[in-house]
C-alpha angles and dihedrals in degrees: 000000000000095000088067091058109094127206112261116263110239110222114209113196114235118247112262117246119211106191124219092251095049090048092048093045096043089044098053089043100058097035102105088050091052092044088051089049091048091050091046089052092047096052092045108181092001095065114133116200112243119251092236129038127256111279114226106196120245115239096256088058094055093045083062101040115088114225111235104200113353098169094069096057102091093030094058090050098053092040088056097046087047093054089044092051094048096041084050088050093045097047087054101047087046086050097055094040089054088046092051096049092051087053090051092049093049092052091240113186089189113146116244124220126209113230107222096182119082103247125219089254090052092053093046093050091053090053093049090049089050091052092052091050091049090049090047096052095043085054097053097027 
């Protein structure tokens, strides 16, 4: 009876493919919203909501419009995310180092606790570093 049981077939998901045309078309379609979000992020708490809504172009408008530089759409987004991630990591590490230095200068006798759980910061740092490695491998491959 055990000879009739087959080993399970492990299915591996195929790699996704984004064709150049789809990337160009999608990038041009969502570019106004990406610009809006970037502006909102740059201005921070001083952001004022625009009077009119973000205009996403109709397919006819996209067909007529010429694309200036479609190759840079994905690379710049990854670069910005990496810069933002590493700057946040550096800010937190430097903040912790300054805090520790101040405690040492003041002669603090406060107990420290070891965190056994992985915090969201540790998980975020791991993924930022993995993204950096993926980008580095793609540049030098």
